[in-house]
CSV table of C-alpha atoms in Angstrom, one decimal:
chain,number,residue,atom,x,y,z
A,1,UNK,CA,-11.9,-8.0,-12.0
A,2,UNK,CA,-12.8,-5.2,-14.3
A,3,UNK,CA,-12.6,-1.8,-13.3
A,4,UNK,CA,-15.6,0.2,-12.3
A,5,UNK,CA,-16.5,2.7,-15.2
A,6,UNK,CA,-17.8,5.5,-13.6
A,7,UNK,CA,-17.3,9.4,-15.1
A,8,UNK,CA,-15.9,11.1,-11.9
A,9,UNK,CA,-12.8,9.2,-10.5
A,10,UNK,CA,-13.5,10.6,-7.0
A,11,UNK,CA,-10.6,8.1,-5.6
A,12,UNK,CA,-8.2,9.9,-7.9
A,13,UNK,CA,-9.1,13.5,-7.1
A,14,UNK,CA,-9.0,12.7,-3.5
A,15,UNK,CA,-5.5,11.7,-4.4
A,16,UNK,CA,-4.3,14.3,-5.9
A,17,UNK,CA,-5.9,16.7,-4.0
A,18,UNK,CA,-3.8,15.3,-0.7
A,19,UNK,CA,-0.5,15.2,-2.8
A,20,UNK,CA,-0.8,19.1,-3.6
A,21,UNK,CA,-1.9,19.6,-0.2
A,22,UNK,CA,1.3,17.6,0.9
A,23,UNK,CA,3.4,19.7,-2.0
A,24,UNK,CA,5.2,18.3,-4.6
A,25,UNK,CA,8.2,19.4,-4.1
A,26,UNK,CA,7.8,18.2,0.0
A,27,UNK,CA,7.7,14.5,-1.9
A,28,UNK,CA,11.1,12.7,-2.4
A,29,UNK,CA,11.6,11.9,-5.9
A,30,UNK,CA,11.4,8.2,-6.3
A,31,UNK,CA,8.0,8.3,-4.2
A,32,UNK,CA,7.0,10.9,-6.2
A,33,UNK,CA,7.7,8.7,-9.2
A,34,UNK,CA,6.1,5.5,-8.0
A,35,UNK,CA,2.9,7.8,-7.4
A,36,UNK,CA,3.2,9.1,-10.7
A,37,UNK,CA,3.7,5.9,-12.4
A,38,UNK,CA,0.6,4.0,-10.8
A,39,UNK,CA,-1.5,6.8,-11.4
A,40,UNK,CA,-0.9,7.6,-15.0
A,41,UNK,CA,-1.3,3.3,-15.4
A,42,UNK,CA,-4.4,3.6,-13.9
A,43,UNK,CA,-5.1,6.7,-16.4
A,44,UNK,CA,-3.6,4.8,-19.4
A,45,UNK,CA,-3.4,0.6,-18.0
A,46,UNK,CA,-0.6,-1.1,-20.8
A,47,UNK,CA,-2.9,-4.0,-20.7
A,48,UNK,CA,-6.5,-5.0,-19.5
A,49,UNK,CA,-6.8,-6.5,-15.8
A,50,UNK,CA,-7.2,-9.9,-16.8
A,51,UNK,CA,-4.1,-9.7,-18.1
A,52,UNK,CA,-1.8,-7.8,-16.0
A,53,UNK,CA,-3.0,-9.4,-12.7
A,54,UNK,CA,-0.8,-11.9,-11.1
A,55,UNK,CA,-1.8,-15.8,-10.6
A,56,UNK,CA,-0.2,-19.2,-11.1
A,57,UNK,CA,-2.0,-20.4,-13.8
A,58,UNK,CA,-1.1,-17.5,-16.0
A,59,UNK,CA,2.0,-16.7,-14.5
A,60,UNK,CA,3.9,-19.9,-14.0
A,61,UNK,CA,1.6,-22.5,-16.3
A,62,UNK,CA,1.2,-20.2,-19.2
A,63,UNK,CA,5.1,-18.8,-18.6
A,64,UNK,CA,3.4,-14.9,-18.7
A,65,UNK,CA,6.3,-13.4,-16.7
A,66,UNK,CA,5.6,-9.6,-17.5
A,67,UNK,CA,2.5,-10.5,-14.9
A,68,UNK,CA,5.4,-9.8,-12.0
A,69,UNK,CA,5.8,-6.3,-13.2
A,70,UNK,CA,2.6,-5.3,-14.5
A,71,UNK,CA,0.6,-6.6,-11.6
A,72,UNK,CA,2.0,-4.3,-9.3
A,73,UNK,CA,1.4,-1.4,-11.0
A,74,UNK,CA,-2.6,-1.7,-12.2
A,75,UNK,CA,-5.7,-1.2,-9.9
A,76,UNK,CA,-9.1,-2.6,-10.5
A,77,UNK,CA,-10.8,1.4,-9.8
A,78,UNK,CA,-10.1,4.4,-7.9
A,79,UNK,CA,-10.6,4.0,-4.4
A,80,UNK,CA,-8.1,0.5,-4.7
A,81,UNK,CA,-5.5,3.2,-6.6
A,82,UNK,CA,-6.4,6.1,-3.3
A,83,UNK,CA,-6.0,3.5,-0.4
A,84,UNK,CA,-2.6,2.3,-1.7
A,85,UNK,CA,-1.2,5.9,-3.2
A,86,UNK,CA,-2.1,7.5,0.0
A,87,UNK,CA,-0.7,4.6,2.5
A,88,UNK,CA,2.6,4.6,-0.4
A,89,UNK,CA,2.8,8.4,0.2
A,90,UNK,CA,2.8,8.5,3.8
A,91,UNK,CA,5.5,5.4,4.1
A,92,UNK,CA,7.6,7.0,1.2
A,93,UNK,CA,8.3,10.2,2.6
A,94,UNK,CA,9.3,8.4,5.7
A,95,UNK,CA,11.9,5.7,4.8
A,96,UNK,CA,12.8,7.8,1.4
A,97,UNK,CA,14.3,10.6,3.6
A,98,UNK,CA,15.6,8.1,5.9
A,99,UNK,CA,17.2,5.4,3.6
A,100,UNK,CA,18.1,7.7,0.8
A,101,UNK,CA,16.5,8.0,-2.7
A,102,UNK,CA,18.5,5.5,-4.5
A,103,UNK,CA,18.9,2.6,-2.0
A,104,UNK,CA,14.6,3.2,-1.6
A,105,UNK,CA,14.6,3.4,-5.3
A,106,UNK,CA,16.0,-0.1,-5.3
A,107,UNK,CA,13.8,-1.4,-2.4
A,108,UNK,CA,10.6,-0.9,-4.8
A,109,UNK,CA,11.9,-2.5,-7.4
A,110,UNK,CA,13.1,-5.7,-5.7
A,111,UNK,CA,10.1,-6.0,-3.4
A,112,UNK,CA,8.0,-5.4,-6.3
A,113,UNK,CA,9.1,-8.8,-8.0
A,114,UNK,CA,10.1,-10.9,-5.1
A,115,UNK,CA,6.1,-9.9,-3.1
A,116,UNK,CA,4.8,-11.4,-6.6
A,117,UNK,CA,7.1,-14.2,-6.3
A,118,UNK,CA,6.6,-15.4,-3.0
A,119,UNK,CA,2.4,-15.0,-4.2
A,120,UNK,CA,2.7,-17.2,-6.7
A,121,UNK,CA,4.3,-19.8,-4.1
A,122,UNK,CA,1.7,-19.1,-1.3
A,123,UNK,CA,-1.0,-19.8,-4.1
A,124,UNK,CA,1.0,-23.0,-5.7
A,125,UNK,CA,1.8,-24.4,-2.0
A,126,UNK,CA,-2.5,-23.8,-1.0
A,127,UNK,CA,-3.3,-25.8,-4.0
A,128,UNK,CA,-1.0,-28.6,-3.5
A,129,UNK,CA,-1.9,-28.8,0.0
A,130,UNK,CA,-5.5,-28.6,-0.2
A,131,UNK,CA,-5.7,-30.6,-3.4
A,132,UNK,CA,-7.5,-27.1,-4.6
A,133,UNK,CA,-6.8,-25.8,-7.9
A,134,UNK,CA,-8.7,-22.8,-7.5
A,135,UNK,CA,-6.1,-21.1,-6.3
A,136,UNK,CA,-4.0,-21.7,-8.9
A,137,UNK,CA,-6.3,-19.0,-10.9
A,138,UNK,CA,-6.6,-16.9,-7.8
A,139,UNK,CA,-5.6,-13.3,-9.8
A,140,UNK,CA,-4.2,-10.3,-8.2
A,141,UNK,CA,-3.3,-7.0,-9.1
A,142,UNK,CA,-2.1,-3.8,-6.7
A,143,UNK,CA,0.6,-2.3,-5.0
A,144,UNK,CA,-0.6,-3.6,-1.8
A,145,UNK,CA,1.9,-6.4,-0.9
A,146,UNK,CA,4.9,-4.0,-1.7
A,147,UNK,CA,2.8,-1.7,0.7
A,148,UNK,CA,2.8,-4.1,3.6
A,149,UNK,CA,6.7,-5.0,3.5
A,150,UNK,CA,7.2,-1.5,3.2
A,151,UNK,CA,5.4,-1.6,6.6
A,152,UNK,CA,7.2,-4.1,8.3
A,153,UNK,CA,10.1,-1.7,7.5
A,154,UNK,CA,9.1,1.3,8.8
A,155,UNK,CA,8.1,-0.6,11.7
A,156,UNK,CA,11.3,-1.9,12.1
A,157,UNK,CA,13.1,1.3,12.5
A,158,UNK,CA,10.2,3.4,14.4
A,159,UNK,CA,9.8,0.2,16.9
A,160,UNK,CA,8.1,2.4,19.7
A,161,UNK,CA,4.7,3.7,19.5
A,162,UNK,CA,1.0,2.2,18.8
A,163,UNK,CA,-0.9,1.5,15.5
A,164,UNK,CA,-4.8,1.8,15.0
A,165,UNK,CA,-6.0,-1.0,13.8
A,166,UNK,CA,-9.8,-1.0,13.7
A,167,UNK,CA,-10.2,1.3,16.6
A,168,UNK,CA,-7.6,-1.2,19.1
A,169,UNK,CA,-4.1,0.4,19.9
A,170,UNK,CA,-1.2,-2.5,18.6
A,171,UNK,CA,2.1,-1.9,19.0
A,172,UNK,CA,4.1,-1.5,15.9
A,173,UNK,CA,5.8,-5.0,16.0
A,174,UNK,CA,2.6,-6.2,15.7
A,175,UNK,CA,0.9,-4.0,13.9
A,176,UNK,CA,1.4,-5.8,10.2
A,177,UNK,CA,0.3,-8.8,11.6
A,178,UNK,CA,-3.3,-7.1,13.2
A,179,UNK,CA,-3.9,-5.7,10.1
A,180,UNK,CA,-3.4,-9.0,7.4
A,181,UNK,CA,-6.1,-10.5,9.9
A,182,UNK,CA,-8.3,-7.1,10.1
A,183,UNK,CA,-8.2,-6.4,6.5
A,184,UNK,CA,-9.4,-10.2,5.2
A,185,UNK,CA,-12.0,-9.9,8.0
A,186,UNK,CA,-13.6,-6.6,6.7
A,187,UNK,CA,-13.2,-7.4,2.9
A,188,UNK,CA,-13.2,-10.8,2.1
A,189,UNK,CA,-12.7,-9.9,-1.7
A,190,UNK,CA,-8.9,-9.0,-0.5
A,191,UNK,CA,-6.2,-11.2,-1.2
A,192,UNK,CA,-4.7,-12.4,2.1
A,193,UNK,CA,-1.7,-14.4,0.2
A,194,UNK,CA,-1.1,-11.0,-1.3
A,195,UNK,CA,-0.4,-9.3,1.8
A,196,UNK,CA,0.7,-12.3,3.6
A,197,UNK,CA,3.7,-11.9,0.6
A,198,UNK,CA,4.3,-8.2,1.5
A,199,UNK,CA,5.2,-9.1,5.2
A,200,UNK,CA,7.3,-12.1,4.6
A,201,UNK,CA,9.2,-10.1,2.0
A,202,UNK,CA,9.5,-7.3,4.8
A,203,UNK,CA,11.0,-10.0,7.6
A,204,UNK,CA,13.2,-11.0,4.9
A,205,UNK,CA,15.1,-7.6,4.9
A,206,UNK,CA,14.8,-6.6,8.3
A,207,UNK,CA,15.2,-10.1,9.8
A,208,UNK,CA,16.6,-12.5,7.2
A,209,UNK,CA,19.3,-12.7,4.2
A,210,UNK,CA,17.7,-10.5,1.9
A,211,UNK,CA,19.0,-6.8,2.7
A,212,UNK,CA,23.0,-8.5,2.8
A,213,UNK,CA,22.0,-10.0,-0.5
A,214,UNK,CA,20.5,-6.9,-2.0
A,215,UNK,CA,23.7,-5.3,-0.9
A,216,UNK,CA,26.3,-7.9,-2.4
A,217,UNK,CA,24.3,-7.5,-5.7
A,218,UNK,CA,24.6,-3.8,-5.4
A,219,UNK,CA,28.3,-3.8,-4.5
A,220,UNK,CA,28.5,-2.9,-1.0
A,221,UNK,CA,28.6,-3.5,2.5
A,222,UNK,CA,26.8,-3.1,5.4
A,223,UNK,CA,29.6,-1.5,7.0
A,224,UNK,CA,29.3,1.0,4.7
A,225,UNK,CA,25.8,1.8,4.4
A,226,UNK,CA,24.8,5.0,6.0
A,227,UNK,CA,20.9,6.2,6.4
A,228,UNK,CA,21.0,9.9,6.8
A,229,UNK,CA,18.7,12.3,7.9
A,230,UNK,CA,15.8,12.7,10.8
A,231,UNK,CA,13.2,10.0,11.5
A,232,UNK,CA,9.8,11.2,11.0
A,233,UNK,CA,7.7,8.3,12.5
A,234,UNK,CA,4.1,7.9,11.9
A,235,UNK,CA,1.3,6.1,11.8
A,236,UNK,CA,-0.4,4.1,9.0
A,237,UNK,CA,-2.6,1.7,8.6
A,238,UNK,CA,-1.5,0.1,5.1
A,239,UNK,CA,-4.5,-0.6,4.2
A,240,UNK,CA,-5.1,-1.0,0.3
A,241,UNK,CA,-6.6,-3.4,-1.5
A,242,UNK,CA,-5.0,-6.7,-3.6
A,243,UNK,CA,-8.0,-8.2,-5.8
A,244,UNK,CA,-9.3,-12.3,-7.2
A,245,UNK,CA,24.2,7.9,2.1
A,246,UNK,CA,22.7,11.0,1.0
A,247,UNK,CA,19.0,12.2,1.0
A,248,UNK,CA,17.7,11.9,-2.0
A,249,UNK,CA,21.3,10.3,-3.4
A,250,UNK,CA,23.5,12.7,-3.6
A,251,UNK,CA,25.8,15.0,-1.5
A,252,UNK,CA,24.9,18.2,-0.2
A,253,UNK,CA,21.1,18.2,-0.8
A,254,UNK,CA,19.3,19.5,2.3
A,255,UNK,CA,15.2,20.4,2.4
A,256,UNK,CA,12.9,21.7,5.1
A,257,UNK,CA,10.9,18.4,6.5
A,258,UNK,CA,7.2,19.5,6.8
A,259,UNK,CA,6.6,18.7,10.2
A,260,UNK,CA,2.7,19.1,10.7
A,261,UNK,CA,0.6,18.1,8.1
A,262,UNK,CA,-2.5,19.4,10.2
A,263,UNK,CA,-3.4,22.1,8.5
A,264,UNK,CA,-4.7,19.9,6.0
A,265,UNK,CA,-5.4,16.8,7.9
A,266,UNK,CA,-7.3,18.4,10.5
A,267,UNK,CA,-5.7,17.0,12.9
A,268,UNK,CA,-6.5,13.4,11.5
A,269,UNK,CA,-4.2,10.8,11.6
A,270,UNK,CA,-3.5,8.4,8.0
A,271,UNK,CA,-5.4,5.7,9.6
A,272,UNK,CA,-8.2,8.6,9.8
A,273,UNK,CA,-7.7,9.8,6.4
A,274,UNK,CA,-8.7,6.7,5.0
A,275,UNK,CA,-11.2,5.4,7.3
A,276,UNK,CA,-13.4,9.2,5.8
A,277,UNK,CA,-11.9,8.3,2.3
A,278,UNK,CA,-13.5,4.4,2.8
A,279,UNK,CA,-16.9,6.2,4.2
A,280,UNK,CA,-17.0,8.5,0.9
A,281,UNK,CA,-16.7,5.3,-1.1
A,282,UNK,CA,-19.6,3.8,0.0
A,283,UNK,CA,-21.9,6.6,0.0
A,284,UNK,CA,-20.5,7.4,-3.5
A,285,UNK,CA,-21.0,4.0,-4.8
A,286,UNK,CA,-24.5,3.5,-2.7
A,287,UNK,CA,-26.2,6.7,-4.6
A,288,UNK,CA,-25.7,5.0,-7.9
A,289,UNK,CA,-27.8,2.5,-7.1
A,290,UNK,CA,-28.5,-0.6,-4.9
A,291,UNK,CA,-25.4,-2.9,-5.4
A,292,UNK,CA,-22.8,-4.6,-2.8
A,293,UNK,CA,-20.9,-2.5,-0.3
A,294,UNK,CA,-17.5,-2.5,-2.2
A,295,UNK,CA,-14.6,-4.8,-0.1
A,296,UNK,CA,-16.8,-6.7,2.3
A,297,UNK,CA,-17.8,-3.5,4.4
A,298,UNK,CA,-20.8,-3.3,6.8
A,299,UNK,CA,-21.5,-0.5,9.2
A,300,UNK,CA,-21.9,-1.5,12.9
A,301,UNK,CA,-24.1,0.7,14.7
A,302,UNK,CA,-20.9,1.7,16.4
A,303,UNK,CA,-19.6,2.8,12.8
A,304,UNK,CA,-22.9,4.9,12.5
A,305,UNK,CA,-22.7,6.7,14.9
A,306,UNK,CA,-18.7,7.4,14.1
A,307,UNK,CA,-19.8,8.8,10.8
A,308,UNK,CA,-23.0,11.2,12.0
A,309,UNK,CA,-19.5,12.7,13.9
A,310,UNK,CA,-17.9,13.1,10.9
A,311,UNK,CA,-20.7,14.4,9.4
A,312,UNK,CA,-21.0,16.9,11.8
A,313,UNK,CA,-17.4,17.7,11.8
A,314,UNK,CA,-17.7,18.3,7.5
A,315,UNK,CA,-20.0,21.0,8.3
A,316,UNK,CA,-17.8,23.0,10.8
């Protein structure tokens, strides 16, 4: 699980590049944050990946904690760092200006812990169940589970609509559930207890005790709980990768929502976006030299002839 050296980050520029293009200040602030803080860990990781990814042996056997918070927060290179950053941006700016910065603030944090929590449990219950202690030392590290219950969230309040999930139209109820099957199918090296963690932790809030919990603990009711502003829905795919009641919390604040992001999409929806991003990966990593397509990737002719359009489109 060691992180690619390479001099270029090209992941990271094409991440920063789309937040400038999106405008900082167009960014509520605790998204803004959590982009800020898994960037500058990927820039300056607190500890090595071997020991800030999350399994049972180290985690639970060895009594190494911190794993739950540090695990979330590391990526193995820069293209693991873009797909999550760019699926967090997308589903930050929706149910941060819906849910209010404070209340989404304390979302992060609690599905941060609790996705690593029911991981470890996924893991323990495989191994005791298939008398398999590999998984026990199955290690992951990513934002990617806190990703996919943030998905079953903003899929729970923008029911309506389709998502693209490999090129197939699913409707948004389902749409978590396509994808945790598409993604292991593609990229084997992804970890589908991770993700699996991520939804369960999403039906939790939107479906189970969790959300009354998280307000009890937080002092108030649901009564009382009010989600201001406009609902902005979109699509995303959530696709990242998991390896081995006041806007912005307080009165009075009001900002103009950017409502087309064309001008520096082109048009392309997120799903898009990151389906071009995946195709600069490989061709980045293939002109360094013959090695393994990076997460389980293999172009159908179909895909070839996709990416001659793209191709075609670069040069307009």
């Amino acid at each position: 699980m060691q992180r690619r050296s390479r001099g270029i980050h090209a992941g990271l520029i094409l991440l920063l590049s789309q937040i400038f293009h999106v405008g900082i200040s167009n960014i509520p602030p605790v998204t803004l944050a959590t982009l800020a803080l898994n960037i500058w860990l990927f820039l300056n990781p607190l500890k090595p990946l071997f020991e800030s990814c999350l399994s049972v042996e180290k985690c639970y056997q060895q009594k190494d904690w911190q794993r739950l918070l540090l695990s979330p927060l590391h990526h193995a290179d820069d293209w693991h760092l873009y797909f999550n950053m760019a699926s967090m941006l997308w589903k930050g700016i929706n149910l941060e200006r819906r849910l209010g910065s404070r209340w989404f603030a304390y979302i992060i944090v609690t599905f941060s812990v609790l996705t690593g929590v029911v991981y470890l449990f996924l893991e323990f219950a495989l191994a005791e169940s298939m008398g398999e202690p590999g998984f026990r030392r199955n290690c992951a590290v990513g934002f990617s589970g806190v990703l996919f219950a943030l998905k079953v969230l903003n899929n729970h309040y923008c029911p309506g609509g389709f998502a693209n999930v490999l090129g197939f139209p699913v409707p948004n109820r389902f749409a978590c559930w396509a994808e945790l099957v598409a993604i292991h199918f593609i990229s084997p090296g992804t970890s589908f207890a991770g993700h699996l963690a991520g939804i369960l932790v999403g039906l939790m809030y939107t479906h189970g005790p969790l959300k009354k919990i998280m307000e009890k603990c937080a002092g108030i009711s649901s009564s009382s709980m009010h989600y201001p502003g406009q609902q902005y829905p979109f699509n995303s795919s959530g696709y990242s990768r998991y390896q081995d009641d006041y806007p912005y919390g307080r009165p009075g604040y009001s900002e103009d929502v950017p409502r087309n992001y064309d001008a520096y999409t082109a048009g392309l929806s997120e799903e898009e976006q990151l389906e071009r991003a995946l195709r600069a990966s490989l061709w980045d990593r293939g002109a360094s030299g013959p090695s393994p397509q990076p997460y389980g990737f293999r172009l159908s002719p179909e895909e070839e002839m996709r990416r001659q359009r793209l191709r075609r489109f670069d040069h307009q």
